[in-house]
Amino acid sequence: MSEYYQYLKSDIYKLRHSWFLGIHLLFPVFGAVLMLFYSHLSSGSELNKLAAFAQIIAIAYPFVISVVCQIVAEQESQAGHSQNILTLPSRNKAIFSKLTILLLAGLFSTALSAVLFGVPFSYMTGIKLPVRFFVIISIVLWGSNVMLYGLHLILAFRFGRNLCLSIGVMGSLLSALLQTGLGMGLWYMIPYGLGVRFAESALAYLFHLQPVGTFENQIGILFCTIVTFGTIVLTAFWFSRYSGTSSD
């Protein structure tokens, strides 16, 4: 365990000198400001404005994940073409260290975006949002995208920046499409469609509205759980065989 903490401290120190922390701050700030501006101009209901906020964050999240995973991979690539991670005694602990930092930073970022939007929104509209709104929305948006961290980390290390960011852009576009009628009967089996749909269901639960697609949500939760654990195992297995620019 002490070895894992050493890897954790080392990764935090190395990422301090990159855009990693800056992106996790800029994403929630920019998103909250944009949606507050939209809420001020929009004549829609308050619930629709909350739904728009959750949807925009869910749609942008896959691209942000691709960016931060690329930063982590690039930092290792610049350190002697990944020789640092290749020569460590335990690659599994090393990659779990990076996943830990990515996941904690992602959870912090989603929670910060909910607070930066929710608190001013309450003052603007006079509607006091319950504390569970911030907790549930943050966990739903973050938890439904955990699997993407492992996927994009492998893409970033194996194929580099261009493919990793391209998949992130396509993932965000796919997330937006799956939120529409095109995703009916399909979204719960596609990782990029989970966040935006789960956020919609979370708002329905929070404000005691008629649940949407209860059976589909149940399948989606089961799929998300299985694939998330499967992706973490796959990431650990792949990195145990990682050899720099190729995988044996």
GROMACS .gro file of C-alpha atoms in nm:
model
  248
    1MET     CA    1   0.000   0.000   0.000
    2SER     CA    2   0.287   0.239   0.075
    3GLU     CA    3   0.415   0.178  -0.278
    4TYR     CA    4   0.075   0.280  -0.418
    5TYR     CA    5   0.083   0.603  -0.216
    6GLN     CA    6   0.429   0.678  -0.350
    7TYR     CA    7   0.299   0.640  -0.705
    8LEU     CA    8   0.004   0.862  -0.617
    9LYS     CA    9   0.226   1.137  -0.477
   10SER     CA   10   0.456   1.114  -0.778
   11ASP     CA   11   0.168   1.145  -1.026
   12ILE     CA   12   0.020   1.442  -0.840
   13TYR     CA   13   0.356   1.617  -0.843
   14LYS     CA   14   0.405   1.556  -1.216
   15LEU     CA   15   0.054   1.670  -1.308
   16ARG     CA   16   0.091   1.993  -1.112
   17HIS     CA   17   0.297   2.132  -1.399
   18SER     CA   18   0.039   2.049  -1.667
   19TRP     CA   19  -0.308   2.169  -1.768
   20PHE     CA   20  -0.464   1.880  -1.577
   21LEU     CA   21  -0.584   2.079  -1.276
   22GLY     CA   22  -0.664   2.385  -1.486
   23ILE     CA   23  -0.903   2.192  -1.711
   24HIS     CA   24  -1.084   2.044  -1.411
   25LEU     CA   25  -1.141   2.399  -1.288
   26LEU     CA   26  -1.217   2.565  -1.622
   27PHE     CA   27  -1.471   2.300  -1.725
   28PRO     CA   28  -1.712   2.356  -1.432
   29VAL     CA   29  -1.660   2.733  -1.424
   30PHE     CA   30  -1.719   2.780  -1.796
   31GLY     CA   31  -2.011   2.536  -1.796
   32ALA     CA   32  -2.178   2.702  -1.497
   33VAL     CA   33  -2.138   3.055  -1.637
   34LEU     CA   34  -2.270   2.949  -1.977
   35MET     CA   35  -2.577   2.778  -1.831
   36LEU     CA   36  -2.648   3.063  -1.587
   37PHE     CA   37  -2.642   3.302  -1.881
   38TYR     CA   38  -2.878   3.072  -2.071
   39SER     CA   39  -3.108   3.046  -1.768
   40HIS     CA   40  -3.119   3.425  -1.741
   41LEU     CA   41  -3.221   3.468  -2.105
   42SER     CA   42  -3.446   3.164  -2.142
   43SER     CA   43  -3.821   3.188  -2.081
   44GLY     CA   44  -3.853   2.814  -2.015
   45SER     CA   45  -3.948   2.658  -1.684
   46GLU     CA   46  -3.695   2.621  -1.404
   47LEU     CA   47  -3.702   2.243  -1.439
   48ASN     CA   48  -3.617   2.269  -1.809
   49LYS     CA   49  -3.324   2.494  -1.723
   50LEU     CA   50  -3.194   2.240  -1.469
   51ALA     CA   51  -3.238   1.965  -1.727
   52ALA     CA   52  -3.046   2.171  -1.983
   53PHE     CA   53  -2.759   2.217  -1.738
   54ALA     CA   54  -2.736   1.844  -1.664
   55GLN     CA   55  -2.758   1.756  -2.034
   56ILE     CA   56  -2.484   2.001  -2.139
   57ILE     CA   57  -2.247   1.874  -1.871
   58ALA     CA   58  -2.321   1.512  -1.967
   59ILE     CA   59  -2.263   1.586  -2.336
   60ALA     CA   60  -1.934   1.771  -2.280
   61TYR     CA   61  -1.798   1.519  -2.028
   62PRO     CA   62  -1.671   1.253  -2.277
   63PHE     CA   63  -1.460   1.512  -2.458
   64VAL     CA   64  -1.318   1.645  -2.131
   65ILE     CA   65  -1.229   1.288  -2.030
   66SER     CA   66  -1.040   1.239  -2.356
   67VAL     CA   67  -0.846   1.561  -2.296
   68VAL     CA   68  -0.738   1.483  -1.939
   69CYS     CA   69  -0.650   1.121  -2.025
   70GLN     CA   70  -0.436   1.250  -2.309
   71ILE     CA   71  -0.260   1.487  -2.069
   72VAL     CA   72  -0.178   1.194  -1.837
   73ALA     CA   73  -0.048   0.982  -2.125
   74GLU     CA   74   0.149   1.268  -2.278
   75GLN     CA   75   0.314   1.344  -1.946
   76GLU     CA   76   0.446   0.985  -1.937
   77SER     CA   77   0.544   0.993  -2.304
   78GLN     CA   78   0.751   1.305  -2.252
   79ALA     CA   79   0.930   1.140  -1.960
   80GLY     CA   80   1.160   0.926  -2.174
   81HIS     CA   81   0.893   0.774  -2.402
   82SER     CA   82   0.704   0.610  -2.113
   83GLN     CA   83   1.021   0.452  -1.970
   84ASN     CA   84   0.920   0.567  -1.624
   85ILE     CA   85   0.600   0.363  -1.612
   86LEU     CA   86   0.764   0.068  -1.790
   87THR     CA   87   1.037   0.031  -1.530
   88LEU     CA   88   0.819   0.056  -1.219
   89PRO     CA   89   0.801  -0.257  -0.996
   90SER     CA   90   0.420  -0.270  -1.016
   91ARG     CA   91   0.245  -0.144  -1.327
   92ASN     CA   92  -0.099  -0.226  -1.186
   93LYS     CA   93  -0.044   0.003  -0.888
   94ALA     CA   94   0.094   0.268  -1.120
   95ILE     CA   95  -0.210   0.267  -1.348
   96PHE     CA   96  -0.453   0.251  -1.055
   97SER     CA   97  -0.273   0.556  -0.919
   98LYS     CA   98  -0.346   0.743  -1.242
   99LEU     CA   99  -0.707   0.621  -1.248
  100THR     CA  100  -0.752   0.732  -0.887
  101ILE     CA  101  -0.634   1.083  -0.967
  102LEU     CA  102  -0.847   1.100  -1.281
  103LEU     CA  103  -1.161   0.976  -1.106
  104LEU     CA  104  -1.124   1.197  -0.799
  105ALA     CA  105  -1.053   1.501  -1.013
  106GLY     CA  106  -1.356   1.418  -1.229
  107LEU     CA  107  -1.583   1.384  -0.926
  108PHE     CA  108  -1.454   1.714  -0.788
  109SER     CA  109  -1.513   1.883  -1.124
  110THR     CA  110  -1.872   1.761  -1.161
  111ALA     CA  111  -1.953   1.853  -0.801
  112LEU     CA  112  -1.801   2.198  -0.850
  113SER     CA  113  -2.004   2.255  -1.167
  114ALA     CA  114  -2.325   2.158  -0.982
  115VAL     CA  115  -2.247   2.398  -0.697
  116LEU     CA  116  -2.136   2.687  -0.920
  117PHE     CA  117  -2.457   2.656  -1.120
  118GLY     CA  118  -2.702   2.547  -0.851
  119VAL     CA  119  -2.630   2.809  -0.586
  120PRO     CA  120  -2.662   3.117  -0.813
  121PHE     CA  121  -2.958   2.951  -0.986
  122SER     CA  122  -3.137   2.928  -0.652
  123TYR     CA  123  -3.090   3.301  -0.592
  124MET     CA  124  -3.196   3.389  -0.946
  125THR     CA  125  -3.517   3.187  -0.941
  126GLY     CA  126  -3.603   3.186  -0.571
  127ILE     CA  127  -3.615   2.805  -0.577
  128LYS     CA  128  -3.409   2.649  -0.302
  129LEU     CA  129  -3.243   2.341  -0.443
  130PRO     CA  130  -3.205   2.060  -0.187
  131VAL     CA  131  -2.859   1.937  -0.092
  132ARG     CA  132  -2.938   1.601  -0.248
  133PHE     CA  133  -2.966   1.773  -0.587
  134PHE     CA  134  -2.594   1.854  -0.576
  135VAL     CA  135  -2.504   1.509  -0.445
  136ILE     CA  136  -2.717   1.299  -0.680
  137ILE     CA  137  -2.650   1.499  -0.998
  138SER     CA  138  -2.275   1.497  -0.932
  139ILE     CA  139  -2.261   1.123  -0.863
  140VAL     CA  140  -2.486   1.034  -1.159
  141LEU     CA  141  -2.290   1.244  -1.409
  142TRP     CA  142  -1.958   1.114  -1.277
  143GLY     CA  143  -2.053   0.751  -1.217
  144SER     CA  144  -2.202   0.699  -1.561
  145ASN     CA  145  -1.873   0.806  -1.721
  146VAL     CA  146  -1.622   0.616  -1.506
  147MET     CA  147  -1.581   0.347  -1.774
  148LEU     CA  148  -1.473   0.613  -2.026
  149TYR     CA  149  -1.165   0.698  -1.820
  150GLY     CA  150  -1.026   0.347  -1.865
  151LEU     CA  151  -1.116   0.341  -2.234
  152HIS     CA  152  -0.959   0.677  -2.315
  153LEU     CA  153  -0.653   0.606  -2.103
  154ILE     CA  154  -0.582   0.299  -2.318
  155LEU     CA  155  -0.650   0.495  -2.637
  156ALA     CA  156  -0.421   0.777  -2.528
  157PHE     CA  157  -0.129   0.548  -2.437
  158ARG     CA  158  -0.170   0.312  -2.732
  159PHE     CA  159  -0.272   0.539  -3.020
  160GLY     CA  160  -0.181   0.890  -2.910
  161ARG     CA  161  -0.347   1.228  -2.905
  162ASN     CA  162  -0.530   1.241  -3.238
  163LEU     CA  163  -0.735   0.924  -3.199
  164CYS     CA  164  -0.804   0.977  -2.829
  165LEU     CA  165  -0.938   1.331  -2.881
  166SER     CA  166  -1.127   1.230  -3.196
  167ILE     CA  167  -1.309   0.953  -3.008
  168GLY     CA  168  -1.384   1.204  -2.732
  169VAL     CA  169  -1.540   1.448  -2.980
  170MET     CA  170  -1.742   1.172  -3.144
  171GLY     CA  171  -1.848   1.049  -2.800
  172SER     CA  172  -1.986   1.391  -2.708
  173LEU     CA  173  -2.169   1.416  -3.041
  174LEU     CA  174  -2.308   1.065  -2.994
  175SER     CA  175  -2.420   1.155  -2.642
  176ALA     CA  176  -2.617   1.450  -2.782
  177LEU     CA  177  -2.777   1.232  -3.051
  178LEU     CA  178  -2.871   0.955  -2.807
  179GLN     CA  179  -3.054   1.210  -2.593
  180THR     CA  180  -3.300   1.262  -2.877
  181GLY     CA  181  -3.556   1.018  -3.018
  182LEU     CA  182  -3.276   0.849  -3.213
  183GLY     CA  183  -3.159   0.694  -2.887
  184MET     CA  184  -3.486   0.529  -2.793
  185GLY     CA  185  -3.441   0.157  -2.734
  186LEU     CA  186  -3.067   0.190  -2.791
  187TRP     CA  187  -2.907   0.436  -2.548
  188TYR     CA  188  -2.879   0.198  -2.253
  189MET     CA  189  -2.636  -0.027  -2.442
  190ILE     CA  190  -2.402   0.253  -2.553
  191PRO     CA  191  -2.162   0.399  -2.292
  192TYR     CA  192  -2.184   0.752  -2.434
  193GLY     CA  193  -2.561   0.759  -2.399
  194LEU     CA  194  -2.578   0.675  -2.030
  195GLY     CA  195  -2.483   1.005  -1.869
  196VAL     CA  196  -2.737   1.228  -2.037
  197ARG     CA  197  -3.023   0.979  -1.989
  198PHE     CA  198  -2.940   0.901  -1.627
  199ALA     CA  199  -2.923   1.275  -1.552
  200GLU     CA  200  -3.274   1.315  -1.693
  201SER     CA  201  -3.402   1.031  -1.475
  202ALA     CA  202  -3.223   1.172  -1.169
  203LEU     CA  203  -3.404   1.504  -1.210
  204ALA     CA  204  -3.736   1.322  -1.244
  205TYR     CA  205  -3.660   1.140  -0.917
  206LEU     CA  206  -3.548   1.456  -0.735
  207PHE     CA  207  -3.860   1.653  -0.825
  208HIS     CA  208  -4.105   1.362  -0.793
  209LEU     CA  209  -4.198   1.355  -1.160
  210GLN     CA  210  -4.321   1.061  -1.363
  211PRO     CA  211  -4.018   0.837  -1.422
  212VAL     CA  212  -3.910   0.805  -1.784
  213GLY     CA  213  -3.818   0.463  -1.926
  214THR     CA  214  -3.794   0.280  -1.592
  215PHE     CA  215  -3.721  -0.057  -1.754
  216GLU     CA  216  -3.459   0.097  -1.983
  217ASN     CA  217  -3.298   0.266  -1.683
  218GLN     CA  218  -3.272  -0.065  -1.502
  219ILE     CA  219  -3.101  -0.225  -1.801
  220GLY     CA  220  -2.878   0.081  -1.835
  221ILE     CA  221  -2.771   0.065  -1.470
  222LEU     CA  222  -2.690  -0.305  -1.500
  223PHE     CA  223  -2.498  -0.246  -1.825
  224CYS     CA  224  -2.312   0.050  -1.675
  225THR     CA  225  -2.212  -0.147  -1.365
  226ILE     CA  226  -2.087  -0.450  -1.557
  227VAL     CA  227  -1.900  -0.249  -1.820
  228THR     CA  228  -1.745  -0.017  -1.561
  229PHE     CA  229  -1.594  -0.304  -1.363
  230GLY     CA  230  -1.500  -0.479  -1.687
  231THR     CA  231  -1.322  -0.169  -1.816
  232ILE     CA  232  -1.122  -0.132  -1.494
  233VAL     CA  233  -1.012  -0.496  -1.515
  234LEU     CA  234  -0.929  -0.456  -1.885
  235THR     CA  235  -0.725  -0.143  -1.814
  236ALA     CA  236  -0.520  -0.321  -1.547
  237PHE     CA  237  -0.466  -0.624  -1.772
  238TRP     CA  238  -0.369  -0.415  -2.073
  239PHE     CA  239  -0.118  -0.208  -1.879
  240SER     CA  240   0.041  -0.520  -1.735
  241ARG     CA  241   0.134  -0.603  -2.096
  242TYR     CA  242   0.203  -0.248  -2.211
  243SER     CA  243   0.541  -0.204  -2.378
  244GLY     CA  244   0.555   0.156  -2.479
  245THR     CA  245   0.431   0.208  -2.833
  246SER     CA  246   0.267  -0.133  -2.866
  247SER     CA  247   0.080  -0.397  -2.669
  248ASP     CA  248   0.196  -0.759  -2.674
   0.00000   0.00000   0.00000
